[in-house]
Structures are given as C-alpha cells and as structure tokens.
Amino acid sequence: MTTVPEVTDLFARLASQLKTLNQEQKQEEEEALDHSISMFNQSLNLNNNEDSRVRVLDTALSLMCFRAPQVFNSVLECLVQTIVTVLSSSISCQVFRFQKDEVLQVGSSFSRQDCTELVEACADIVGKLEGHGVLAQMLSCAVVRVVISASCYRYLLPSALVLDSKSIDGRSTAVSQLLCHLPREFSLENHEIPFRLLSWYLDPLTLKHDVLEILQDTMGRPFICLNEEFHERMDWRSTIVCLVLSPTMFIETRALLHRWLLVTGLALVQEFLTKFVSVIVDVISRPTRWGISVELGSKLPFSNAYFPYNHHLLRTLAGPLSSESFLQLTSSVSEPAALKIRRIDHKSSWALAINFPDWFCFASILLFSEESVPDNFHSKFKLGTARIERTHDLEPPSYRAAAARYIAWILSPISKSNQDLLVDSLIKISESWMLKCSVSHDKEADKKQKKPNFHHDKDYTLKEEHDFRATGLWLKEFQDICMWYWNYSTVNTIASCEAKSSCGLNFKQNQLFRRIPLGILIGCLNHIYEDGCQMLLHYAATGRILQSTEKKSTKLMHAKWSSVECEESVRWTDKCNKREAVAGACLVFSLTDAVESMSVSLFETEESGLQFIFRVKLRACKYLINCIKRLIQLGIDEDGVMVLMDLSTRLVKWKHQGQEVSPVDKDIDDIINSLTHKLSSL
C-alpha cells in the first residue's frame, strides 16, 4: 500500500526539478545540459547509485544531442505520470462482508487527514506546472479523485475540527488553488466524472458559487426564458447535467435554493427554483435531449433518488392535471398526520408542492367554476365557458372547498387555524363572484345579446363599462379580505416559533394571493370582458386596482365604488412605472406558459387545447401590448442589449403559442419591429 510520505517524496522531487529548471534557465544552455541529464538519471534511479551504468547513460544521452529543455520536460512528464499512477492505484473497489451481508466498498486507501496533506502538497506544485501542457490538469485531477474518494474529507473543509484559523485559511487557499487548475470544459467521454462535479465534491462552496452565478445572471433579465436558456447555454447545461449525474448534489442544491426562498421571500427565487426543478425532471425523463447518451441515460437513477422525501406526492404533482388527482392531492395534504408536521423546510410536502405551480393555478380555476368539473375539460371547455356539464358524483361545493383548502395550505402551511379561516374567506369571495356572473348572465339572456366580440358597438361598450366597474368592486372586496386575513394571521402567529422560520414568505405569499383571481380569467372567459381582464391582470401584477378612464357618474357609481383606492381618472399606462410595466408583461408571459402546459392535460385533442390558449391570449393581449408600449416609452433599451433580446424573443414566442391573435397581430408585429430596430442601433 502506498503511504503518504512516499507520495509527498515524489512531490518533493517534482518541486526540486521545477526549481532546478528555473535556476538553469538563467545559465547558458550548454552548461545546463550535463546537469539536467544527471538530474534526470537521479530521478530514474531513486537510490542515487553513481555506478558505471549511470555514467554510460549520461554519455549516451549526450551523444544523442538532447537539448536541456527536452530533458527537463521528460523529467517532469515522467514524475507527473508516476504520481498520477500511484494516486490512481490507491482507489479500489472491493466487497466488504459483514455477518451475512455483502457491501460494495469503493474508496481510497488514504485517510482524510492524509488527503489534506496531499491537497496542500499538490497546490504548491500545480501552479508551477503552467506552460507544460496538460501536466497541471493531470496532476490536479488525480489528487481531486483521490480526495473525494476518501470518506468525509469535504467535512474537514468547514474547519469545525481545526482550531488554528491560520491553518483554516491555508487549507481553503490550497483547495482554491487546486480547483482553479481543473478544466471547465464539459465532457462525458468514456463516462468519466465531469471535472465540475469533482470540484463540487472537493469543495461544496463551488456548487453554491455556480448556482448563485446563474441566479444572479437571471436577476437582471426579467424576460429570460429559463427553460430554453438552460438548454442553449453550455455552461448552464453542464451544471444541470452534473446535478442529474449526482442526486446528492441536486438534493443539496434544491435545499440551498429553498433556504434562500425562506430567507428572502423573493418571487424571483421562487420562479428560479420552479424552473430549476422542472428542468431537472425534464433531463431525467428525456436525457438524450440534453446531450446524454442512451447508454448513460439508461443508468440514471429513478426519480426517488432525486426526491427522497414525499415521493408519493411527486407522482401526483408531476403527473397530468385532473380533478380526480386534485382531490387526491388535497386529501393527502389535509390528512391529520400531515397537519401535525408543520414544516416548511426542503423535506416538507409544501416545499415540493410549490415547485409545481400549475396545481395552484388549477385550484384557482376550480375555485371560480360554477359547477362540478369532470376529470378532463375535454371539448366541453373549448369555447371557454365556465358552465361545464356535471359528470362526477361529488357535489359542486366539494371541488370549490377542495380548491380553497389547497390554496389555503399553500398560502399558510404552518397554521391549521389560519388555513380554516382562509378557506371560509375564499369560498365567500368565490360565491360573490358567482353572484356577479349570474346577474350578468340573466341580463344578457333577457336582452338576448349576441356573444361579445371586438366590434365595439354602443351596447358592447356599455356592457364592458358595467363589467369593468363590477369587476373593480369585486376586486376591492377581494383585496379587503386579503388585507384582513394577513393582518389577522400576522397577529395570530407572531409568537409561533415556526413562523420565525418563514419570515421571508410574506412578499411571495402576497403575490400568490393576488394571482388567485386569474382563475377567473382562465376559467370564466365568457363572464368577463377585455377591460375587466386588464383589471385582473394589473392587480395580479402590481396589487393596484385600475379605474375607468370615463368620468365618474353618480348614477352608476354608488358609495362602495367611490371607496376604491385607485389612481385618478387618466389612462392607467400614463401612471404605470417601469417596474410595474415589467411585472405586467412578465405576468402575461408566465400565465400563457402555464395555460399552454395545462392544456396538454385538460383537453383530449390538440385543437381544443390550442383554442383554449387562444382565448386566454385574446383576453390578455391588450394588457400585454400596453405594458410593452409603456416600456418602450420609458426607455427599455437603456436596460441593455440582453433585456431587449429577451423581450423580443419572449414576444415572438408568445405570438406563436396556441393560435395567433389575428385582431392584434399588426400591433404585435409593430412592437417586434420596434424592438428589432432598437437592437440594431445598439
């Protein structure tokens, strides 16, 4: 068995050769030749016997007219290959028998204390090998493989076992010096472990750095399409593939992002975490699309290796949307055993559920559905009506109550009393919307009005204005319930120890709360007009309620409407700042993506799904166009080329999702051309 002194002795000989090389380069080449040949002989003959055979070799090399640099390079290459061979031979695989069981044991013969000495010795040498081809990489990679094969080495790096702070800094510096010589290129040739993954095992802080670098890159790009970016950018894709190759590292990364979410409460972190989990699931299911060979892809572990906690719940969350699955999901999170475990860490069922936001959106649709919903919307939903034939044995309130329960659990995962209170409030506000819809429906039936369209005749304008005001009144009622609930829940849980760990959730939860009414826009399209849709979207994006551009009329506006806290009677886009316009455009893009994703499960035919997407886009397009026009007016080009490119790319993609919205195609094309012109001028 190779010992540490033997390996470090080889490192010392290599260091001696490098030192000699630096000294001899300052002398004449002719004077250095004899000495370099002699040193080469000594390296090959470790016992340093000065016998006749050595002198014969000296003479032979001299007669062959070797130049000094060639001899030095041969010495270095020979020593490095010797060290690499010795280190590689220390890693073994054997069967360990314990009583009647057999365990496969893979690891290095070096202890973790030995590995610390190896890292420090290698760090002193590897930097001096620059300029000598791949020798530095060969040596550093060999040491890293040995180190990560030694049990628990990486837990020595946080220095909990080391008392001397100078020694701690020295070890961290040595590891950093070693890691900087690992190649960053990504390759899966010969099924070797990628160097990026090796660096994570050597120092987990490099994993944090790589993930944080991607997150920071997305923070200044609000319109970035993360799914496509993860696939197109090779450095990002290599990170994703390495995480798939190591379920342990994926679990730690997801836990890290979840902790950041709890601390910051940023919706951006939540969106990044959601896309991150979605991409990992996609790589597991379609490895060849991500550059993983069929052979290697067949060896990837099952999903339970990546999601070891609540894996039974994952099967439902990652599966197709249906009302039956939704009831099962709600039942599982409402079980007494689940309610007793009031955790929100990365191991909790709540942490898993928030990574699949389509179910929250689906719950919002069910909350405002007028009748029972069948297992699939099928063709009955292709016209966007909320009146769906009953084909299920359960009573209508069962779906509404289940939807309210699921939403309440997502918004308040650690307090059962708060959940119960929120369920009651959501059902009441849902009934309030149903009452508004039924009144509008009865009036239309009495007047035998035709279906609304984009031809704004007098009757349509009056109906739209009435709908806008009625929607504003309902949103004010919804907002009041929101504020009352959050004030109550904050006071109710302020002394709770669990609440302290979720101090950063308020901002994210408020955003989720504001998105609940979007279920109306998706599922009740025949009961809301274009301006009402704009009001719902603007409230979900900014938390503000729009006011009609028409002058207030005492005949149409009663006291309750006058209490709505809105802007003055001017165009809302003139009051909208850049942050709100960005939030509005991003909301429409994400909503359309969610609808497109849901349509695959909710409809039997592709045509029905495309019509569904089209109707949602039809209601959201005016708001999207207004937001982007406002951004252009406020100077979106000042935010940089990448932001403009992302916005243009997302808008082109949005135009082709589902069916194109022909009534506004020209407006969209004009905006795309305007963005293209700005890009060409930068």
XYZ file of C-alpha atoms in Angstrom:
682
model
C 0.000 0.000 0.000
C 1.345 3.413 -0.935
C 1.964 5.719 2.007
C 1.674 9.476 2.196
C 5.433 10.015 2.774
C 6.154 8.105 -0.435
C 3.789 10.282 -2.446
C 4.954 13.516 -0.872
C 8.526 12.452 -1.625
C 7.557 12.266 -5.284
C 6.050 15.732 -4.997
C 9.301 16.940 -3.434
C 11.320 15.509 -6.322
C 8.970 17.215 -8.774
C 9.371 20.504 -6.921
C 13.127 20.076 -6.998
C 13.059 19.582 -10.753
C 10.948 22.713 -11.210
C 13.322 24.699 -9.010
C 16.318 23.421 -10.941
C 14.588 24.310 -14.201
C 14.121 27.895 -13.100
C 17.738 28.174 -11.996
C 19.260 26.560 -15.065
C 17.229 28.675 -17.460
C 19.324 31.625 -16.314
C 22.554 29.921 -17.375
C 23.909 29.041 -20.727
C 22.188 26.040 -22.323
C 25.477 24.241 -22.845
C 26.355 24.442 -19.151
C 22.881 23.234 -18.116
C 22.805 20.184 -20.374
C 25.155 17.988 -18.356
C 23.490 18.872 -15.096
C 19.968 18.264 -16.428
C 20.905 14.825 -17.771
C 22.429 13.933 -14.428
C 19.277 15.060 -12.591
C 17.147 13.012 -14.980
C 19.216 9.949 -14.159
C 18.849 10.562 -10.455
C 15.065 10.789 -10.849
C 15.005 7.438 -12.636
C 17.366 5.856 -10.098
C 15.935 6.722 -6.725
C 18.785 5.040 -4.814
C 21.233 7.535 -6.374
C 23.863 4.903 -7.152
C 26.692 6.540 -9.072
C 27.809 3.361 -10.797
C 29.155 2.771 -14.277
C 25.703 2.164 -15.760
C 24.634 5.693 -14.858
C 27.757 7.147 -16.396
C 27.118 5.131 -19.552
C 23.568 6.582 -19.710
C 24.953 10.088 -19.243
C 27.305 9.571 -22.147
C 24.606 8.024 -24.351
C 22.221 10.939 -23.795
C 24.993 13.389 -24.525
C 25.864 11.658 -27.768
C 22.147 11.777 -28.788
C 22.366 15.588 -28.535
C 19.309 16.095 -26.302
C 18.651 19.770 -25.582
C 18.246 20.810 -21.967
C 14.555 21.843 -22.226
C 13.696 18.458 -23.741
C 15.397 16.668 -20.888
C 13.654 18.837 -18.315
C 10.250 18.228 -19.924
C 10.902 14.489 -19.968
C 11.797 14.597 -16.288
C 8.624 16.493 -15.397
C 6.352 14.295 -17.526
C 7.853 11.132 -16.080
C 7.430 12.306 -12.495
C 3.864 13.571 -13.020
C 2.781 10.329 -14.670
C 4.396 8.388 -11.837
C 2.469 10.408 -9.238
C -0.792 10.056 -11.172
C -0.323 6.293 -11.425
C 0.449 5.978 -7.727
C -2.594 8.056 -6.752
C -4.930 6.186 -9.117
C -3.772 2.834 -7.753
C -4.810 3.941 -4.253
C -8.513 3.879 -5.275
C -10.010 0.433 -5.085
C -13.338 -1.357 -5.207
C -13.978 -4.435 -3.094
C -16.752 -6.410 -1.470
C -16.942 -5.982 2.286
C -18.634 -8.794 4.173
C -20.413 -8.099 7.417
C -22.034 -11.134 9.001
C -24.310 -12.454 6.228
C -24.483 -9.225 4.245
C -22.215 -8.040 1.472
C -21.499 -4.385 0.837
C -19.695 -2.860 -2.126
C -16.934 -0.643 -0.752
C -15.389 1.976 -3.021
C -12.785 4.418 -1.794
C -9.208 5.496 -1.360
C -6.565 3.967 0.879
C -5.662 7.462 2.069
C -7.339 8.826 5.170
C -8.964 12.237 5.237
C -6.025 13.622 7.225
C -3.677 12.296 4.529
C -5.806 13.969 1.863
C -5.371 17.354 3.482
C -1.603 16.953 3.195
C -1.939 15.809 -0.423
C -4.029 18.859 -1.342
C -1.508 21.223 0.199
C 1.431 19.470 -1.484
C -0.287 19.494 -4.875
C -1.356 23.138 -4.561
C 2.291 24.129 -4.084
C 3.303 22.366 -7.290
C 0.420 22.648 -9.747
C 0.768 26.375 -10.309
C 4.423 25.972 -11.288
C 3.492 23.454 -13.967
C 1.778 26.102 -16.075
C 3.227 26.100 -19.555
C 3.947 22.376 -19.526
C 0.902 21.177 -21.453
C -1.728 19.184 -19.584
C 0.561 18.153 -16.720
C -1.095 20.552 -14.268
C -4.566 19.209 -15.110
C -3.424 15.591 -14.934
C -1.934 16.091 -11.503
C -4.757 18.171 -10.008
C -7.479 15.857 -11.331
C -5.700 12.787 -9.932
C -5.434 14.393 -6.495
C -9.082 15.513 -6.556
C -10.277 11.993 -7.431
C -8.311 10.547 -4.529
C -9.553 13.193 -2.123
C -13.254 12.802 -2.923
C -12.863 9.024 -2.662
C -11.679 9.433 0.921
C -14.615 9.249 3.303
C -15.892 12.526 4.783
C -12.981 14.621 3.525
C -15.142 17.530 2.493
C -16.477 17.913 6.028
C -12.972 18.878 7.042
C -13.141 21.977 4.856
C -15.596 23.971 7.016
C -12.831 23.614 9.637
C -15.006 22.592 12.534
C -12.229 20.166 13.512
C -9.407 22.701 13.134
C -8.652 25.217 15.848
C -5.950 27.308 14.199
C -7.547 29.993 11.998
C -4.343 30.438 10.013
C -4.371 26.735 9.254
C -8.015 27.033 8.202
C -7.217 29.824 5.765
C -4.280 27.856 4.452
C -6.405 24.818 3.724
C -9.044 26.914 1.953
C -6.363 28.628 -0.096
C -4.833 25.283 -1.046
C -8.196 23.947 -2.189
C -8.888 27.114 -4.183
C -5.500 26.927 -5.873
C -6.137 23.321 -6.782
C -9.644 23.947 -8.138
C -8.564 26.781 -10.399
C -6.489 24.299 -12.406
C -9.397 21.956 -13.078
C -10.630 22.360 -16.670
C -14.049 23.978 -17.017
C -14.845 22.202 -20.281
C -17.765 19.798 -20.105
C -17.368 16.295 -21.451
C -18.988 12.931 -20.819
C -16.500 10.945 -22.861
C -15.638 7.476 -21.565
C -18.253 8.005 -18.820
C -15.710 9.896 -16.744
C -16.879 12.090 -13.887
C -17.060 15.702 -15.149
C -14.485 17.991 -13.601
C -17.191 20.424 -12.479
C -18.793 17.672 -10.421
C -15.393 16.735 -8.967
C -14.930 20.319 -7.812
C -18.304 20.264 -6.031
C -17.341 17.181 -4.064
C -13.976 18.667 -3.139
C -15.446 21.956 -2.002
C -19.256 22.347 -1.784
C -18.818 26.130 -1.822
C -18.053 25.873 -5.539
C -21.519 24.408 -6.063
C -23.045 27.349 -4.214
C -20.967 29.703 -6.333
C -22.059 28.088 -9.612
C -25.752 28.188 -8.676
C -25.535 31.741 -7.343
C -23.808 32.851 -10.537
C -26.714 31.573 -12.641
C -29.280 33.118 -10.283
C -27.537 36.496 -10.345
C -27.369 36.355 -14.129
C -31.142 35.971 -14.282
C -31.893 38.743 -11.785
C -31.176 41.487 -14.290
C -33.094 39.738 -17.088
C -36.808 39.721 -16.187
C -37.909 38.360 -19.584
C -35.437 35.490 -19.769
C -36.865 32.099 -20.771
C -35.083 29.881 -18.260
C -36.053 26.546 -19.788
C -34.521 27.481 -23.125
C -31.537 29.212 -21.559
C -30.655 26.134 -19.503
C -30.666 24.107 -22.694
C -28.883 26.555 -25.007
C -26.103 27.868 -22.744
C -23.488 25.151 -22.447
C -22.113 26.333 -19.087
C -25.634 26.265 -17.611
C -26.411 22.947 -19.248
C -23.234 21.394 -17.850
C -24.322 22.458 -14.353
C -27.739 20.855 -14.845
C -26.312 17.608 -16.261
C -23.790 17.352 -13.413
C -26.629 17.711 -10.909
C -28.536 14.938 -12.685
C -25.451 12.717 -12.503
C -25.298 13.301 -8.752
C -28.705 13.140 -6.993
C -26.963 14.034 -3.731
C -25.760 17.323 -5.175
C -29.213 18.036 -6.607
C -30.822 17.500 -3.205
C -28.330 19.891 -1.612
C -28.867 22.476 -4.360
C -32.638 22.346 -4.036
C -32.290 22.674 -0.256
C -29.990 25.674 -0.744
C -32.435 27.426 -3.070
C -35.325 26.662 -0.734
C -33.432 28.232 2.178
C -32.793 31.315 0.078
C -36.510 31.464 -0.663
C -37.445 31.301 3.014
C -34.908 33.975 3.918
C -35.630 36.436 1.099
C -39.215 35.659 0.133
C -38.370 36.872 -3.367
C -40.719 35.798 -6.131
C -37.667 35.712 -8.408
C -36.085 32.974 -6.289
C -39.367 31.058 -6.307
C -39.596 31.260 -10.100
C -35.972 30.189 -10.472
C -36.476 27.234 -8.123
C -39.603 26.162 -10.003
C -37.869 26.268 -13.389
C -34.811 24.552 -11.921
C -36.865 21.590 -10.651
C -38.803 21.465 -13.931
C -35.581 21.262 -15.945
C -34.150 18.505 -13.743
C -37.333 16.454 -14.159
C -37.124 17.000 -17.916
C -33.495 15.810 -18.060
C -34.379 12.679 -16.091
C -37.254 11.864 -18.444
C -35.526 12.917 -21.708
C -31.758 12.613 -21.174
C -30.811 12.419 -24.865
C -32.303 15.881 -25.480
C -29.692 17.241 -23.078
C -26.713 15.562 -24.715
C -26.648 12.457 -22.521
C -26.106 9.234 -24.448
C -28.725 6.494 -24.430
C -26.331 4.180 -22.598
C -25.579 6.685 -19.848
C -29.194 7.844 -19.674
C -30.352 4.274 -19.032
C -28.103 4.191 -15.976
C -29.588 7.293 -14.344
C -31.367 6.580 -11.053
C -35.130 6.743 -10.640
C -36.883 9.913 -9.521
C -36.988 8.822 -5.877
C -33.200 9.297 -5.743
C -33.677 12.987 -6.539
C -36.828 13.456 -4.455
C -36.414 11.089 -1.487
C -38.933 12.990 0.611
C -42.677 12.727 -0.147
C -42.039 10.792 -3.328
C -45.641 9.536 -3.336
C -46.698 13.179 -3.616
C -44.292 13.753 -6.504
C -46.079 11.174 -8.637
C -49.259 13.241 -8.410
C -47.639 16.655 -8.776
C -45.556 15.661 -11.799
C -48.459 13.818 -13.410
C -51.281 15.143 -15.586
C -53.815 17.592 -14.192
C -57.256 16.206 -13.471
C -59.992 16.902 -10.949
C -59.646 13.399 -9.523
C -55.905 13.797 -8.987
C -56.532 17.200 -7.468
C -58.917 15.741 -4.907
C -56.323 13.096 -4.032
C -53.674 15.791 -3.700
C -55.838 17.919 -1.439
C -56.735 14.904 0.652
C -53.088 13.928 1.150
C -52.040 17.379 2.344
C -55.081 17.639 4.616
C -54.556 14.351 6.443
C -54.165 14.632 10.237
C -50.654 13.190 10.065
C -49.620 15.779 7.506
C -51.102 18.616 9.525
C -49.121 17.612 12.615
C -45.845 18.041 10.717
C -45.808 21.790 10.334
C -42.556 22.094 8.464
C -41.632 24.242 5.538
C -38.045 23.104 5.019
C -36.908 21.390 1.817
C -38.048 17.998 3.149
C -41.667 19.081 3.572
C -44.547 18.323 1.236
C -45.175 22.076 0.991
C -41.656 22.653 -0.362
C -42.351 20.079 -3.057
C -45.806 21.398 -3.957
C -44.698 24.994 -4.542
C -42.337 23.711 -7.231
C -45.363 22.676 -9.297
C -47.385 25.911 -9.632
C -49.797 24.526 -12.259
C -51.763 22.911 -9.434
C -52.187 26.268 -7.685
C -53.436 27.733 -10.955
C -55.752 24.754 -11.438
C -57.114 25.269 -7.919
C -57.845 28.911 -8.768
C -59.855 27.766 -11.801
C -61.838 25.260 -9.725
C -62.495 27.904 -7.075
C -64.474 30.003 -9.548
C -66.069 27.206 -11.579
C -69.830 27.283 -11.448
C -70.434 23.551 -11.479
C -68.699 20.256 -10.882
C -65.700 19.638 -13.121
C -65.132 16.281 -14.854
C -61.794 14.504 -14.921
C -60.845 16.405 -18.079
C -62.301 19.533 -19.616
C -62.338 17.759 -22.995
C -64.140 19.541 -25.786
C -66.727 20.980 -23.398
C -64.252 23.673 -22.412
C -63.020 24.577 -25.885
C -65.264 27.642 -26.066
C -64.017 28.909 -22.731
C -67.323 28.616 -20.902
C -67.340 28.084 -17.164
C -70.581 26.089 -17.394
C -69.330 22.513 -17.607
C -71.662 19.539 -17.580
C -71.696 17.532 -14.403
C -70.267 14.068 -14.876
C -68.976 13.483 -11.384
C -70.813 12.112 -8.367
C -69.471 14.753 -5.988
C -71.451 17.879 -5.274
C -70.179 21.175 -6.720
C -69.093 22.612 -3.353
C -66.681 19.683 -2.939
C -64.453 20.942 -5.723
C -64.698 24.529 -4.572
C -63.925 23.550 -0.994
C -61.007 21.379 -2.116
C -59.636 24.255 -4.200
C -59.955 26.656 -1.291
C -58.269 24.137 1.021
C -55.311 23.634 -1.313
C -54.825 27.373 -1.854
C -55.037 27.991 1.898
C -52.438 25.283 2.569
C -50.020 26.817 0.051
C -50.502 30.314 1.493
C -50.417 29.270 5.149
C -48.604 25.938 5.533
C -47.823 26.135 9.258
C -51.136 27.154 10.833
C -54.246 24.972 10.663
C -56.433 27.685 12.204
C -55.281 30.208 9.624
C -55.989 27.704 6.877
C -59.550 27.163 8.109
C -60.123 30.903 8.258
C -58.772 31.397 4.758
C -60.876 28.544 3.359
C -64.049 30.236 4.582
C -62.943 33.581 3.151
C -62.080 32.112 -0.245
C -65.403 30.297 -0.535
C -67.277 33.505 0.312
C -65.390 35.541 -2.271
C -65.960 32.774 -4.800
C -69.690 32.868 -4.139
C -69.588 36.632 -4.516
C -68.092 36.221 -7.985
C -70.659 33.583 -8.893
C -73.409 36.037 -7.907
C -71.900 38.714 -10.158
C -71.706 36.252 -13.054
C -75.275 35.043 -12.593
C -76.613 38.635 -12.609
C -74.707 39.422 -15.799
C -75.825 36.169 -17.388
C -79.502 36.806 -16.592
C -79.373 40.324 -18.048
C -77.783 39.058 -21.220
C -80.361 36.281 -21.501
C -83.231 38.731 -21.120
C -81.865 41.035 -23.808
C -80.848 38.043 -25.992
C -77.498 39.624 -26.591
C -75.077 38.049 -29.022
C -71.652 36.864 -27.961
C -69.293 39.837 -27.432
C -66.610 40.499 -29.989
C -64.058 43.115 -30.829
C -66.553 45.266 -32.783
C -67.200 47.927 -30.159
C -70.770 48.948 -30.805
C -72.719 51.017 -28.290
C -74.302 48.043 -26.486
C -70.959 46.272 -26.159
C -69.304 49.412 -24.794
C -71.971 49.835 -22.138
C -71.696 46.174 -21.119
C -67.917 46.432 -20.988
C -68.055 49.551 -18.849
C -70.511 47.897 -16.482
C -68.337 44.780 -16.318
C -65.249 46.889 -15.606
C -66.903 48.607 -12.674
C -68.405 45.389 -11.328
C -65.007 43.690 -11.559
C -63.436 46.625 -9.721
C -65.989 46.345 -6.917
C -65.351 42.617 -6.620
C -61.558 43.111 -6.600
C -61.915 45.682 -3.830
C -63.865 43.126 -1.829
C -61.184 40.528 -2.548
C -58.445 42.981 -1.558
C -60.193 43.793 1.720
C -60.368 40.099 2.569
C -56.685 39.794 1.680
C -55.627 42.608 3.981
C -57.882 41.465 6.803
C -56.609 37.916 6.613
C -52.938 38.869 6.570
C -53.350 41.278 9.471
C -55.138 38.574 11.442
C -52.676 35.819 10.565
C -49.664 38.003 11.400
C -51.017 38.749 14.862
C -52.112 35.146 15.362
C -48.735 33.610 14.539
C -46.315 36.298 15.709
C -45.347 34.272 18.769
C -45.072 30.991 16.901
C -41.577 29.553 16.663
C -42.424 28.063 13.284
C -43.405 31.483 11.984
C -39.905 32.792 12.660
C -38.507 30.453 10.046
C -40.954 31.762 7.448
C -40.363 35.468 7.995
C -39.455 35.937 4.341
C -42.639 34.380 2.956
C -44.941 37.388 3.154
C -43.905 39.035 -0.097
C -44.124 35.799 -2.067
C -47.412 34.851 -0.470
C -48.942 38.240 -1.263
C -48.026 37.720 -4.896
C -49.624 34.276 -4.856
C -52.689 35.722 -3.173
C -53.017 38.351 -5.901
C -52.884 35.640 -8.561
C -55.916 33.769 -7.243
C -58.362 35.880 -9.339
C -56.504 34.812 -12.501
C -58.536 31.624 -12.228
C -61.427 33.793 -13.413
C -59.521 34.918 -16.494
C -58.672 31.314 -17.401
C -61.880 29.516 -16.488
C -64.655 32.100 -16.796
C -63.867 33.833 -20.057
C -67.498 34.286 -21.061
C -68.226 36.278 -17.911
C -65.571 38.956 -18.230
C -64.657 41.439 -20.912
C -61.385 42.825 -22.189
C -61.089 45.752 -19.762
C -62.087 43.542 -16.860
C -59.284 41.179 -17.847
C -56.866 44.092 -17.830
C -58.001 44.951 -14.325
C -57.440 41.379 -13.088
C -54.001 41.195 -14.715
C -52.884 44.571 -13.401
C -53.995 43.700 -9.897
C -52.202 40.341 -10.019
C -49.017 42.021 -11.287
C -48.941 45.159 -9.119
C -51.572 44.898 -6.392
C -53.298 48.051 -7.683
C -56.883 48.292 -8.907
C -57.398 50.179 -12.147
C -60.058 52.824 -12.550
C -62.153 53.501 -15.622
C -60.976 56.284 -17.935
C -64.555 57.513 -18.156
C -65.774 60.280 -15.894
C -67.437 59.124 -12.708
C -71.217 59.203 -12.808
C -73.191 59.469 -9.606
C -75.916 57.435 -11.257
C -73.668 54.488 -11.966
C -71.256 54.803 -9.070
C -72.507 54.218 -5.574
C -70.703 54.775 -2.294
C -68.930 51.435 -2.256
C -67.276 52.086 -5.632
C -66.089 55.526 -4.538
C -64.138 53.922 -1.703
C -61.899 52.024 -4.104
C -58.309 53.221 -3.764
C -57.389 53.820 -7.401
C -55.441 56.307 -9.460
C -57.039 59.478 -10.832
C -59.232 59.300 -13.918
C -56.451 59.129 -16.511
C -55.073 56.372 -18.689
C -53.522 53.786 -16.367
C -50.499 53.383 -18.638
C -49.567 57.027 -18.028
C -49.312 56.281 -14.313
C -47.538 52.948 -14.741
C -43.807 52.980 -13.925
C -41.194 50.715 -15.483
C -41.233 48.182 -12.638
C -44.998 47.745 -12.916
C -44.881 47.506 -16.716
C -42.191 44.818 -16.478
C -44.229 42.933 -13.880
C -47.329 43.124 -16.089
C -45.601 41.823 -19.217
C -43.873 39.042 -17.283
C -47.209 38.027 -15.762
C -48.834 37.605 -19.185
C -45.880 35.565 -20.446
C -45.889 33.256 -17.409
C -49.682 32.932 -17.470
C -49.651 31.897 -21.127
C -46.882 29.364 -20.411
C -48.973 27.925 -17.573
C -52.094 27.710 -19.746
C -50.110 26.013 -22.509
C -48.715 23.499 -20.026
C -52.148 22.814 -18.522
C -53.857 22.424 -21.890
C -51.920 19.211 -22.564
C -53.687 17.532 -19.636
C -57.067 19.227 -19.773
C -58.093 18.505 -23.354
C -58.494 15.379 -25.418
C -57.463 16.938 -28.718
C -54.686 19.318 -29.659
C -57.164 21.570 -31.445
C -59.192 22.075 -28.268
C -56.043 22.948 -26.350
C -54.976 25.478 -28.984
C -58.402 27.154 -28.851
C -58.147 27.329 -25.077
C -54.749 29.053 -25.260
C -56.078 31.384 -27.950
C -58.995 32.584 -25.819
C -56.731 33.367 -22.863
C -54.310 35.208 -25.148
C -57.217 37.116 -26.684
C -58.167 38.488 -23.248
C -54.590 39.237 -22.193
C -53.127 40.681 -25.408
C -54.328 44.261 -24.915
C -52.775 44.433 -21.449
C -49.519 42.941 -22.738
C -49.332 45.423 -25.614
C -49.998 48.344 -23.292
C -47.257 47.195 -20.901
C -44.656 46.793 -23.652
C -45.564 50.106 -25.278
C -45.128 51.750 -21.887
C -41.719 50.087 -21.510
C -40.623 51.417 -24.888
C -41.873 54.839 -23.875
C -39.889 54.679 -20.630
C -36.687 53.610 -22.431
C -36.406 49.850 -22.090
C -33.344 49.972 -24.390
C -31.440 51.665 -21.564
C -31.539 48.390 -19.629
C -29.112 46.729 -22.034
C -28.978 44.504 -25.067
C -29.806 41.282 -23.211
C -33.065 42.670 -21.796
C -34.156 43.832 -25.245
C -33.239 40.489 -26.808
C -35.094 38.566 -24.091
C -38.209 40.732 -24.501
C -38.197 40.366 -28.278
C -37.685 36.590 -28.034
C -40.470 36.160 -25.486
C -42.879 38.270 -27.537
C -42.189 36.245 -30.697
C -42.698 33.037 -28.736
C -45.919 34.371 -27.189
C -47.282 35.266 -30.623
C -46.938 31.670 -31.805
C -48.273 29.976 -28.677
C -51.611 28.364 -29.470
C -53.297 30.198 -32.311
C -52.177 33.653 -33.330
C -54.420 36.511 -32.163
C -55.264 38.000 -35.553
C -57.144 41.102 -34.251
C -53.895 42.440 -32.772
C -51.275 40.785 -34.968
C -50.335 44.120 -36.528
C -49.772 45.745 -33.135
C -47.575 42.854 -32.038
C -45.603 42.913 -35.277
C -45.085 46.661 -34.924
C -43.708 46.191 -31.416
C -41.402 43.373 -32.530
C -40.119 45.564 -35.376
C -39.578 48.434 -32.971
C -37.571 46.222 -30.601
C -35.552 44.859 -33.539
C -34.769 48.401 -34.663
C -33.590 49.354 -31.184
C -31.378 46.264 -31.067
C -29.790 47.099 -34.399
C -28.996 50.609 -33.214
C -27.202 49.485 -30.053
